[in-house]
Coordinates of C-alpha atoms in Angstrom, one line a residue:
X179 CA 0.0 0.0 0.0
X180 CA 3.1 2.6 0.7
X181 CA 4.3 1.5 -1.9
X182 CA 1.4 2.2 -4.4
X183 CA 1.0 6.0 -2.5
X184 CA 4.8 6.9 -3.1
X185 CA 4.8 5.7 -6.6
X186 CA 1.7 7.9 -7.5
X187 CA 3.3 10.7 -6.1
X188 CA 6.4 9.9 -7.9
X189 CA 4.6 10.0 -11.2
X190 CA 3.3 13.6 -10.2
X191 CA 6.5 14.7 -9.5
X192 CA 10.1 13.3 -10.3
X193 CA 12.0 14.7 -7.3
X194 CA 9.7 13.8 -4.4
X195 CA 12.0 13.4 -2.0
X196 CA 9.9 12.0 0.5
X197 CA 7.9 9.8 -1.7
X198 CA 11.4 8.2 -3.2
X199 CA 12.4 7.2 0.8
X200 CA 9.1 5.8 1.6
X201 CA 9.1 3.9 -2.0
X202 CA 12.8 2.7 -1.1
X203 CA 12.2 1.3 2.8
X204 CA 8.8 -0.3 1.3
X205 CA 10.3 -2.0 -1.4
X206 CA 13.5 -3.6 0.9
X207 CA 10.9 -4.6 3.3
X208 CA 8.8 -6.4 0.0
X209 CA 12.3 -8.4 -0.5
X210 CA 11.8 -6.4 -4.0
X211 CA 16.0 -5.2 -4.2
X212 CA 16.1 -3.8 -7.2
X213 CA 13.4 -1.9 -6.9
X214 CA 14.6 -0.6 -3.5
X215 CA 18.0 -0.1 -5.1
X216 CA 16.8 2.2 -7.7
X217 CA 15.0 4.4 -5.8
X218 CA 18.0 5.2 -3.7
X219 CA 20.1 5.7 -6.8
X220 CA 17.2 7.9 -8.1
X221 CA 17.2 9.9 -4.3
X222 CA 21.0 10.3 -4.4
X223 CA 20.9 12.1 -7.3
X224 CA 18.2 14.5 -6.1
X225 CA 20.1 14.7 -3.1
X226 CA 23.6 13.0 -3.0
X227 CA 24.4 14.0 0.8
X228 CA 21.5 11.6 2.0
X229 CA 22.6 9.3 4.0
X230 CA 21.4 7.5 7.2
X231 CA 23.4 9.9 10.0
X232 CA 21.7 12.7 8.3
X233 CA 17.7 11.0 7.9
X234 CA 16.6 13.2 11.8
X235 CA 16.7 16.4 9.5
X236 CA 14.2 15.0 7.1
X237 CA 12.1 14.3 9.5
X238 CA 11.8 16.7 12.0
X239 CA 10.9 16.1 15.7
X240 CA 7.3 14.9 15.2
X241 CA 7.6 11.5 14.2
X242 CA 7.4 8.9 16.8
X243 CA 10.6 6.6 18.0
X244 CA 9.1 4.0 16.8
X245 CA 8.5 4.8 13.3
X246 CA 12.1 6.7 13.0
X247 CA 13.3 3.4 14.0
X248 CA 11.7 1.2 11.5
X249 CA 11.7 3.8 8.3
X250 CA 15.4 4.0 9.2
X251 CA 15.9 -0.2 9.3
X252 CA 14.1 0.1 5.7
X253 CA 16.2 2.4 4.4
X254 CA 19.5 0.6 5.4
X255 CA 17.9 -2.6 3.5
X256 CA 17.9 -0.4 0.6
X257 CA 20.9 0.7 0.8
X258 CA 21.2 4.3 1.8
X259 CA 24.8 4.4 3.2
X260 CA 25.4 5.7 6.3

């Protein structure tokens, strides 16, 4: 289902950052790799100083610990460095 929002919005708009992230994490946690590994290679070069050490000021403070925690473990499957 996140996966099917993000890539709609990706569609719309070829540099949605956010959508590109969520699409990523979704897609490692589907087991779908290649999938997961182009939408970090298409993020990076939006944005080539993404990286996991840096993912806190994406966010911004009102996202849970829990969620943070989880997006984060997604995005590490799909190989954002850190």
């Amino acid at each position: 289902e996140a996966m099917a929002w993000a890539e709609g919005n990706i569609r719309e708009d070829i540099g949605a950052h956010p959508s590109l992230r969520i699409y990523a994490a979704s897609a490692a946690f589907a087991d779908m790799p290649d999938a997961a590994l182009a939408a970090i290679a298409r993020l990076r070069s939006i944005d080539p100083e993404i990286c996991i050490s840096r993912l806190a000021s994406y966010f911004g403070p009102y996202k849970k610990p829990e969620f943070i925690e989880k997006y984060t473990k997604g995005l590490r499957l799909a190989g954002l460095p850190e």
